[in-house]
PDB file of C-alpha atoms in Angstrom:
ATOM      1  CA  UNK A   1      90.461  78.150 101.182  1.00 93.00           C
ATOM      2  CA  UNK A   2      93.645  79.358 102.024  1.00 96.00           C
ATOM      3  CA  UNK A   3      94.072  80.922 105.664  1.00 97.00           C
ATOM      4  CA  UNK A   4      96.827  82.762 107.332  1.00 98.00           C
ATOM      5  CA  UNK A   5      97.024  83.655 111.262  1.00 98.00           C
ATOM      6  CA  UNK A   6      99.521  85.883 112.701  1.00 98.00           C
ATOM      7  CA  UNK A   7     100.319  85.292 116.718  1.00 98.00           C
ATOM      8  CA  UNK A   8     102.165  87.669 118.900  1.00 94.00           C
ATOM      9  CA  UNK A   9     103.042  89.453 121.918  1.00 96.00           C
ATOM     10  CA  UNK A  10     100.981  92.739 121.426  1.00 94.00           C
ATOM     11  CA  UNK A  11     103.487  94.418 123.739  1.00 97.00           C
ATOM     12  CA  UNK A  12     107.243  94.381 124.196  1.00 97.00           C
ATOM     13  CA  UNK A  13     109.464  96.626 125.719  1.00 97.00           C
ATOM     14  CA  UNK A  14     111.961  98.085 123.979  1.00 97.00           C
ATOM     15  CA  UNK A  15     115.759  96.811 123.037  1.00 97.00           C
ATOM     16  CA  UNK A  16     114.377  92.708 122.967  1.00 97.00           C
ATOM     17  CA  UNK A  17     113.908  90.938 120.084  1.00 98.00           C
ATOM     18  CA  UNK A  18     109.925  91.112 118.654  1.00 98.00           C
ATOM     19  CA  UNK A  19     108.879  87.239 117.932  1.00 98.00           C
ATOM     20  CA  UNK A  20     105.675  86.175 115.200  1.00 98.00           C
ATOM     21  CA  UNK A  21     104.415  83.427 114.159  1.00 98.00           C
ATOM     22  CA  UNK A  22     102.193  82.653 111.063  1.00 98.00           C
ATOM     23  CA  UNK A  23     100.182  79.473 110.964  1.00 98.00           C
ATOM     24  CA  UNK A  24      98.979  78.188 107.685  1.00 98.00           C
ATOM     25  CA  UNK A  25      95.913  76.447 106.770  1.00 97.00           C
ATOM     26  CA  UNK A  26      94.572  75.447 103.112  1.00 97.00           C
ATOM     27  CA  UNK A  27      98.046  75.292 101.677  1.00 96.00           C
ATOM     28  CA  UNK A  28     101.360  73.511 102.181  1.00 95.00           C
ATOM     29  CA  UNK A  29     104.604  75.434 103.354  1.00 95.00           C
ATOM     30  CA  UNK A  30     106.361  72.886 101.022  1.00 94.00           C
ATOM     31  CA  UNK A  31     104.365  74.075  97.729  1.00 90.00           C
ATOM     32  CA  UNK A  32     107.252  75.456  95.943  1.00 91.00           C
ATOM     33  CA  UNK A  33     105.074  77.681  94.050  1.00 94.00           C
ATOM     34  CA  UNK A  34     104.775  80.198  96.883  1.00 95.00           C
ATOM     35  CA  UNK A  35     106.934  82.201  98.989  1.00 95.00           C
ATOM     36  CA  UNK A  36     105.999  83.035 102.486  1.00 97.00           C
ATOM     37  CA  UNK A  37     105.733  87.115 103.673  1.00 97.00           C
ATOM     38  CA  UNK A  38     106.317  89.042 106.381  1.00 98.00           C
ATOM     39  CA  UNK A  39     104.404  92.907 105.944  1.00 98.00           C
ATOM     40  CA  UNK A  40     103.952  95.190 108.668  1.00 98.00           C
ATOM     41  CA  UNK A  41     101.862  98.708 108.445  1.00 97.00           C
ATOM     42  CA  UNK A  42     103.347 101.338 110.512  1.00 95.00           C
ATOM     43  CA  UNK A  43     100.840 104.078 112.377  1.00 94.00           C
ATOM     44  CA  UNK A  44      99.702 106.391 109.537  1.00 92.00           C
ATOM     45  CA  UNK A  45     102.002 104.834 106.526  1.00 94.00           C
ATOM     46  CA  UNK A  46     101.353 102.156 103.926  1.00 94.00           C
ATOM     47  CA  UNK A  47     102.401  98.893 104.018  1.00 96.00           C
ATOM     48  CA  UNK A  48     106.202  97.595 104.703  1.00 97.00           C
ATOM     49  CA  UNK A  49     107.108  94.413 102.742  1.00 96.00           C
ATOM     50  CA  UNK A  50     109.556  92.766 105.288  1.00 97.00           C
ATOM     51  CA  UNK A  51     110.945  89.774 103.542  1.00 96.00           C
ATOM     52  CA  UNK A  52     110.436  86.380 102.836  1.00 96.00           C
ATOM     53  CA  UNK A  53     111.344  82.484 102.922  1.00 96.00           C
ATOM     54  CA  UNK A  54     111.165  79.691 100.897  1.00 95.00           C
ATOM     55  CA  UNK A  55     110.176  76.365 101.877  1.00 94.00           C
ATOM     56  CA  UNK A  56     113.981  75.342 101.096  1.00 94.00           C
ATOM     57  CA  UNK A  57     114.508  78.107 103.963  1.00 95.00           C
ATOM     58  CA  UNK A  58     116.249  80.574 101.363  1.00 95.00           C
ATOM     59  CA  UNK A  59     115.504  83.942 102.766  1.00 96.00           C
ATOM     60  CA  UNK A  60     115.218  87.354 101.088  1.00 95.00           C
ATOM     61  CA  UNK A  61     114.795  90.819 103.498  1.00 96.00           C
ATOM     62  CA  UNK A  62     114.288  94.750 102.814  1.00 94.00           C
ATOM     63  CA  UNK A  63     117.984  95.325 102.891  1.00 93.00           C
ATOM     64  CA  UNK A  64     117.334  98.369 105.284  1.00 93.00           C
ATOM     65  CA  UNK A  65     116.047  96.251 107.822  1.00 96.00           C
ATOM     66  CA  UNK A  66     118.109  93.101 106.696  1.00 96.00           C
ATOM     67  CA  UNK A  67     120.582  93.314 109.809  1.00 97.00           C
ATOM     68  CA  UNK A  68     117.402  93.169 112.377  1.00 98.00           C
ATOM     69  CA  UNK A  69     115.306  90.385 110.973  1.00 98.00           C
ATOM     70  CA  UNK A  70     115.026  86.433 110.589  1.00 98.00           C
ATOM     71  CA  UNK A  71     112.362  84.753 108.873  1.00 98.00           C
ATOM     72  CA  UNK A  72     112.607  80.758 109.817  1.00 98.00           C
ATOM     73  CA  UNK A  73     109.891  78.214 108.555  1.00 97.00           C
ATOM     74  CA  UNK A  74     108.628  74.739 110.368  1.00 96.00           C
ATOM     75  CA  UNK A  75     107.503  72.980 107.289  1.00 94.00           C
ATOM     76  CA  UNK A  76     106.057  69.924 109.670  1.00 95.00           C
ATOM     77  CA  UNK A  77     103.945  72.496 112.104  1.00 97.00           C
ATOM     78  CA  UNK A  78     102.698  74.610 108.162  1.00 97.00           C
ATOM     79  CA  UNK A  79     104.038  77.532 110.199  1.00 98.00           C
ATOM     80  CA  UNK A  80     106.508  80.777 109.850  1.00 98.00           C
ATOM     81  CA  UNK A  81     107.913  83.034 112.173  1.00 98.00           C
ATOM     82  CA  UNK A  82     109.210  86.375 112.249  1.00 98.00           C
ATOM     83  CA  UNK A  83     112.387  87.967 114.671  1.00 98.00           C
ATOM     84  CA  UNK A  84     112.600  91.355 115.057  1.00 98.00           C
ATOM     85  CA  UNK A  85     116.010  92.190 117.404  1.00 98.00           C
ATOM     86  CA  UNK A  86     116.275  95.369 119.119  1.00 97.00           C
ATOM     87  CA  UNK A  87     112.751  96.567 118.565  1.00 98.00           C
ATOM     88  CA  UNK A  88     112.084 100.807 119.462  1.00 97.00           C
ATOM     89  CA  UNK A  89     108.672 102.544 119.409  1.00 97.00           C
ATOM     90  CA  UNK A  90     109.587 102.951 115.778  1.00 97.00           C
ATOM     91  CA  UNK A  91     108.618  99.083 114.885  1.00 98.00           C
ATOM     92  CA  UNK A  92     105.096  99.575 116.632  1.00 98.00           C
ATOM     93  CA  UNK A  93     102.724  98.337 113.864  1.00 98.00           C
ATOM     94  CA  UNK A  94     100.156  95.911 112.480  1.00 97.00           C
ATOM     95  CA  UNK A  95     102.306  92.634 111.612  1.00 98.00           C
ATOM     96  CA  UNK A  96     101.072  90.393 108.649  1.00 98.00           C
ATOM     97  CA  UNK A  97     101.940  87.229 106.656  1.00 98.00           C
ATOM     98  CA  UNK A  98     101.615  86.982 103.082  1.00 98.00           C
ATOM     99  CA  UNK A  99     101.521  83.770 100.813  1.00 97.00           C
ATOM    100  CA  UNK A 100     103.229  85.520  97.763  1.00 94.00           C
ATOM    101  CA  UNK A 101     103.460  83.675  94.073  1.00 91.00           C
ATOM    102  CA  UNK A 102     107.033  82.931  93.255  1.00 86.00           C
ATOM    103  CA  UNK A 103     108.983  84.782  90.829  1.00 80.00           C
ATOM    104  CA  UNK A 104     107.744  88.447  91.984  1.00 83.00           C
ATOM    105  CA  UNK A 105     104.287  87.230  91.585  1.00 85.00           C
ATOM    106  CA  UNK A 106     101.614  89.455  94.362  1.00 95.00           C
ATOM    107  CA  UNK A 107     100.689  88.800  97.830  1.00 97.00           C
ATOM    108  CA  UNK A 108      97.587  87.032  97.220  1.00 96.00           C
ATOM    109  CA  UNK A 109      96.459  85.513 100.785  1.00 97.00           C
ATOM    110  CA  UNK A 110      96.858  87.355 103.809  1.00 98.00           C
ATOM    111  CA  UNK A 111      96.559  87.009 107.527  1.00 98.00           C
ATOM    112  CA  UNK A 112      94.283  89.344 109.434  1.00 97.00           C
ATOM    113  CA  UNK A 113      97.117  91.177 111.177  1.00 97.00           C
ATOM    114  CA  UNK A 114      98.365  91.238 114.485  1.00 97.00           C
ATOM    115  CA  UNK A 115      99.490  94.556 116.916  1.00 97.00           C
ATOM    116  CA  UNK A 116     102.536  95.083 117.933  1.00 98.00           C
ATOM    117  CA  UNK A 117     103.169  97.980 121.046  1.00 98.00           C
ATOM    118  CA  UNK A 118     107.048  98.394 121.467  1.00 97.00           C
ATOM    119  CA  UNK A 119     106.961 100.476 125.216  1.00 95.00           C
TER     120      UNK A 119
ATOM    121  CA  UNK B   1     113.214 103.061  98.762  1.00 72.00           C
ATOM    122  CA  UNK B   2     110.152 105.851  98.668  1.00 86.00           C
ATOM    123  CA  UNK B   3     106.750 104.423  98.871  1.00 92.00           C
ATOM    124  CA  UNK B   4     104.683 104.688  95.700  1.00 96.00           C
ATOM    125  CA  UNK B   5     102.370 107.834  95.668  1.00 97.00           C
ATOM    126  CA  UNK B   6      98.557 107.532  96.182  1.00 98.00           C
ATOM    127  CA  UNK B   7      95.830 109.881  96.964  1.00 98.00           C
ATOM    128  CA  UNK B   8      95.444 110.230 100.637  1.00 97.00           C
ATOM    129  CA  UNK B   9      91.389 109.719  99.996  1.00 98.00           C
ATOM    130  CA  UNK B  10      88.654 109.517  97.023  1.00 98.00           C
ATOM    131  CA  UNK B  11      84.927 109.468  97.164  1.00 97.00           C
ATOM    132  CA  UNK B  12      81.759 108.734  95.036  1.00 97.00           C
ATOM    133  CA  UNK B  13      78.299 108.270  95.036  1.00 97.00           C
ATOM    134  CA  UNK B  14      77.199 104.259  94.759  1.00 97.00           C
ATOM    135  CA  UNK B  15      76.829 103.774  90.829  1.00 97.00           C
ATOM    136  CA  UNK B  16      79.644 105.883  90.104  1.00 97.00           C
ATOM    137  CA  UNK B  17      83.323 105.042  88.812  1.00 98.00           C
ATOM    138  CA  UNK B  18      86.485 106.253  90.367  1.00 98.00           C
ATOM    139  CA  UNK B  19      90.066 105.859  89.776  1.00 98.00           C
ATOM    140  CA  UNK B  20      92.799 105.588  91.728  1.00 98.00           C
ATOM    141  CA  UNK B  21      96.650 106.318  90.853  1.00 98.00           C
ATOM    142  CA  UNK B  22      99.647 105.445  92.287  1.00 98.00           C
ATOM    143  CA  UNK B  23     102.451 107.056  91.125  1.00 97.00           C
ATOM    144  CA  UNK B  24     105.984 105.191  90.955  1.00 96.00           C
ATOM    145  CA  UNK B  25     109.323 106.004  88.929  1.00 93.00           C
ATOM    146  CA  UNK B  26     111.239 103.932  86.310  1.00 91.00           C
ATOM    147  CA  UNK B  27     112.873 101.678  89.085  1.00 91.00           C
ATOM    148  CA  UNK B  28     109.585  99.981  90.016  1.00 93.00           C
ATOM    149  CA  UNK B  29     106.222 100.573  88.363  1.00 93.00           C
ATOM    150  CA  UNK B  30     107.262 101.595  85.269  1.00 92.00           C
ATOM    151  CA  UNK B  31     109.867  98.963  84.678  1.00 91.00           C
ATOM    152  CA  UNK B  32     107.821  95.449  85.494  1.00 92.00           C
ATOM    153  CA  UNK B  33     103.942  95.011  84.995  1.00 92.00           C
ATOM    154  CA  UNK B  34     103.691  93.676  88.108  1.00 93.00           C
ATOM    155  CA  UNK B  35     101.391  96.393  89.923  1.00 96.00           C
ATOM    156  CA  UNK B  36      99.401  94.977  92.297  1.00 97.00           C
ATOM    157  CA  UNK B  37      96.185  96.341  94.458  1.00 98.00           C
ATOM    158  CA  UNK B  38      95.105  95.245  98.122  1.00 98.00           C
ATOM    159  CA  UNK B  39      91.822  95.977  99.124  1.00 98.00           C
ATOM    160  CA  UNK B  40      91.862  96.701 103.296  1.00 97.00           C
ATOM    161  CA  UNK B  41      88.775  97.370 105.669  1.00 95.00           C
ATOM    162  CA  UNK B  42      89.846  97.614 109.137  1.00 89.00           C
ATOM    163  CA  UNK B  43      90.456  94.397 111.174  1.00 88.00           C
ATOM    164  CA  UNK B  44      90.113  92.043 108.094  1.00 93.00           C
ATOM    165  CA  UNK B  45      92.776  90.458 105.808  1.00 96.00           C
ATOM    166  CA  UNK B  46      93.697  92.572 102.959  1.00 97.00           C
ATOM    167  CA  UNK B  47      91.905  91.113  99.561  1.00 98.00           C
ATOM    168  CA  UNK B  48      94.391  91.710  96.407  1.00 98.00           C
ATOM    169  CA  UNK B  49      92.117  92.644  93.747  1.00 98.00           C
ATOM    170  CA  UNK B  50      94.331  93.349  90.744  1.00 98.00           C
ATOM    171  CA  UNK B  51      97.542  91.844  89.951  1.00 97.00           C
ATOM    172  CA  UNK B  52     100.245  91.996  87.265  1.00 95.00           C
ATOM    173  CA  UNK B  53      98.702  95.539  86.798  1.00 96.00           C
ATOM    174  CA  UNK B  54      95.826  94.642  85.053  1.00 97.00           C
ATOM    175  CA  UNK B  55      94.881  91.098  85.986  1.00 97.00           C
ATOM    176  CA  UNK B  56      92.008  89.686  88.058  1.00 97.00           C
ATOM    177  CA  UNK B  57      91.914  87.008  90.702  1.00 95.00           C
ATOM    178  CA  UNK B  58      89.484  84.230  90.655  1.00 95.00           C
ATOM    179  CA  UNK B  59      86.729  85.602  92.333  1.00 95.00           C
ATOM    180  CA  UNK B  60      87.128  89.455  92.076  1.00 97.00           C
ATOM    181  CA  UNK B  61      84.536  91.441  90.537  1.00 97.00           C
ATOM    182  CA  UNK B  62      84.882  92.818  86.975  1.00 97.00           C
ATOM    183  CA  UNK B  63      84.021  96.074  88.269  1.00 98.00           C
ATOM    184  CA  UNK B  64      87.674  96.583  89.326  1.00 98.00           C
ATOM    185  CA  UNK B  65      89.784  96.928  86.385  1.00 98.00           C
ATOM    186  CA  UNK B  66      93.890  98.031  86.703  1.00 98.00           C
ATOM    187  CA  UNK B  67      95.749 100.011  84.018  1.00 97.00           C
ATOM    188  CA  UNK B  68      99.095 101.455  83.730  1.00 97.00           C
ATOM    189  CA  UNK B  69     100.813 104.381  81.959  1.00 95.00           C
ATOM    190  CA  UNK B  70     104.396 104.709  82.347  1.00 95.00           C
ATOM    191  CA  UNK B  71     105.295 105.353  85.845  1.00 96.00           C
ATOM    192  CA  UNK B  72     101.594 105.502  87.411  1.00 97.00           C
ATOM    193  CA  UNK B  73      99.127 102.413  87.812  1.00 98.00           C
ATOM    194  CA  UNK B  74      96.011 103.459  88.132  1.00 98.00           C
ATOM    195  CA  UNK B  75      92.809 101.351  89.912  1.00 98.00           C
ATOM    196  CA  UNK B  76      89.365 101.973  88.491  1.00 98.00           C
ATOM    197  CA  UNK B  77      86.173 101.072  90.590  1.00 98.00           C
ATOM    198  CA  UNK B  78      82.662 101.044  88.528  1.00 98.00           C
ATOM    199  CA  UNK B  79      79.410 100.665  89.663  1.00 97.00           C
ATOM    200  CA  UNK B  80      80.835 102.355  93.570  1.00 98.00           C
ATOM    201  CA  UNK B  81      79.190 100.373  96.289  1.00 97.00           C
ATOM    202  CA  UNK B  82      78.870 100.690 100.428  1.00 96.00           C
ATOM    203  CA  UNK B  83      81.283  97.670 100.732  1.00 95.00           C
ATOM    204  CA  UNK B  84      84.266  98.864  98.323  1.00 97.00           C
ATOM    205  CA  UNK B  85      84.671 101.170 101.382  1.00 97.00           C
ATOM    206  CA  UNK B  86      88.265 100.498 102.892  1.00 97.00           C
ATOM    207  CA  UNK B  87      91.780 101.318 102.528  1.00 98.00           C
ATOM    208  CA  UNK B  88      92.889 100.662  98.688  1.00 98.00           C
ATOM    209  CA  UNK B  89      97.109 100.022  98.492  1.00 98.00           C
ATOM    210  CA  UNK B  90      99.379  99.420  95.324  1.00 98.00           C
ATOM    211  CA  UNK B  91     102.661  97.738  95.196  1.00 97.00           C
ATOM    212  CA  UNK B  92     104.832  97.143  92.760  1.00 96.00           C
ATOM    213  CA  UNK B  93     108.215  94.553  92.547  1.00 94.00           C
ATOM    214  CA  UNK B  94     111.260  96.685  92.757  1.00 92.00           C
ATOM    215  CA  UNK B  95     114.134  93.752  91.531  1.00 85.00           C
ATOM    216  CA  UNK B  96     116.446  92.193  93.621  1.00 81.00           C
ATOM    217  CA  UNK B  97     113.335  90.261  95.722  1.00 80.00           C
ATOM    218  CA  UNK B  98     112.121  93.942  97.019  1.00 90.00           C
ATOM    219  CA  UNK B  99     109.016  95.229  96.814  1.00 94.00           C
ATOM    220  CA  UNK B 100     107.471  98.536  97.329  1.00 95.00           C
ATOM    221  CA  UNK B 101     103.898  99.924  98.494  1.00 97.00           C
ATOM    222  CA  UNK B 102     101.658 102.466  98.135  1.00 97.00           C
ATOM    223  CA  UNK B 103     100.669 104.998 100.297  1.00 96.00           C
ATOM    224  CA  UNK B 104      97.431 103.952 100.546  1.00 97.00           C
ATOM    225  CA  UNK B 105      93.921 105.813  99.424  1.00 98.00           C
ATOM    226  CA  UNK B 106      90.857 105.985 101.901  1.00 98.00           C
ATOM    227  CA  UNK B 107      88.127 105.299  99.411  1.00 98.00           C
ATOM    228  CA  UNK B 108      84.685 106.582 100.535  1.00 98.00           C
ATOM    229  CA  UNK B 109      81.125 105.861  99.275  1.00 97.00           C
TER     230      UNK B 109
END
């Protein structure tokens, strides 16, 4: 069975740059079948889709938020991670990863979600 | 980018069907059929439960069934139990790698 696990700070202050990581389990970061998503759900809204990478470490991002992000992958540790610079209260949310089927396919393993507190 | 449009809740009695739309525009739902629906209860993974706006995962009850008209997906629940109780989201590819979600629906039994 697939498994995703997001790990992060829970708190940061604001102005530094947010770090996640997402450790895989069940499925390669090499299958080139799958991307690998970042999603965050802000207080009160619906879900965010952030961006993703491949495992050839091609990247695609919400263009709004492209200037502020970096998605990297470790293909030998099955894990990605997530940079967020300059964070403000306005980034505090639930953080997830995503496995997501290649070629605009659906998000169909997620992570559990982890908090995020920018104060 | 506006978020697709959902009702903020729905509710029904177990045994009973409801439906669920989410409303879009010709940039995202109703240009691709590749609606897709998350099932979330709090402090657990979201479950997708539909894809490609009518498809099922292996493993997903046929009691959820997805549909689409136009610019609105819809989600249809039958035979309403406790444990479809959770937040229900749809999302839709936009092109260009970008995708878009729902607003979400609080679904009550």
């Amino acid at each position: 069975q697939v498994q995703l696990q997001e790990a992060g700070p829970g708190l940061v202050e604001p102005s530094v740059t947010l770090s996640l990581t997402c450790s895989v389990s069940g499925a390669s970061l090499r299958d080139g079948d799958f991307y690998w998503s970042w999603i965050r759900i802000l207080p009160g809204k619906g879900p965010e889709w952030l961006g993703y990478i491949y495992y050839s470490g091609s990247t695609y991002y919400k263009p709004s938020l492209e200037r502020r992000l970096v998605i990297s992958i470790d293909t030998s540790k099955n894990q990605f991670s997530l940079d967020v610079a300059s964070v403000t209260a306005a980034d505090t949310a639930v953080y997830f990863c995503a496995r997501t089927q290649f070629g605009s396919g659906p998000f169909d393993f997620w992570g559990p979600g982890a908090q995020v507190s920018v104060s | 980018q506006s978020a697709l449009t959902q009702p903020a809740s729905v509710s029904g009695s177990p045994g009973q069907s409801i439906t669920i739309s989410c409303t879009g525009s010709d940039r995202d739902v109703g240009s691709y059929n590749l609606a897709s629906w998350y099932q979330h209860r709090p402090g657990k993974a979201p479950k997708l439960i539909i894809y490609g706006d009518r498809e099922r995962p292996s493993g997903i009850s046929d009691r959820f069934s997805g549909s689409k008209s136009d610019n609105t997906a819809s989600l249809t629940i039958s035979g309403l139990r406790s444990d479809d109780e959770g937040v229900y989201y749809c999302c839709s590819y936009t092109g260009g790698s970008n995708y878009v979600f729902g607003t979400g629906t609080q679904v009550t039994v």
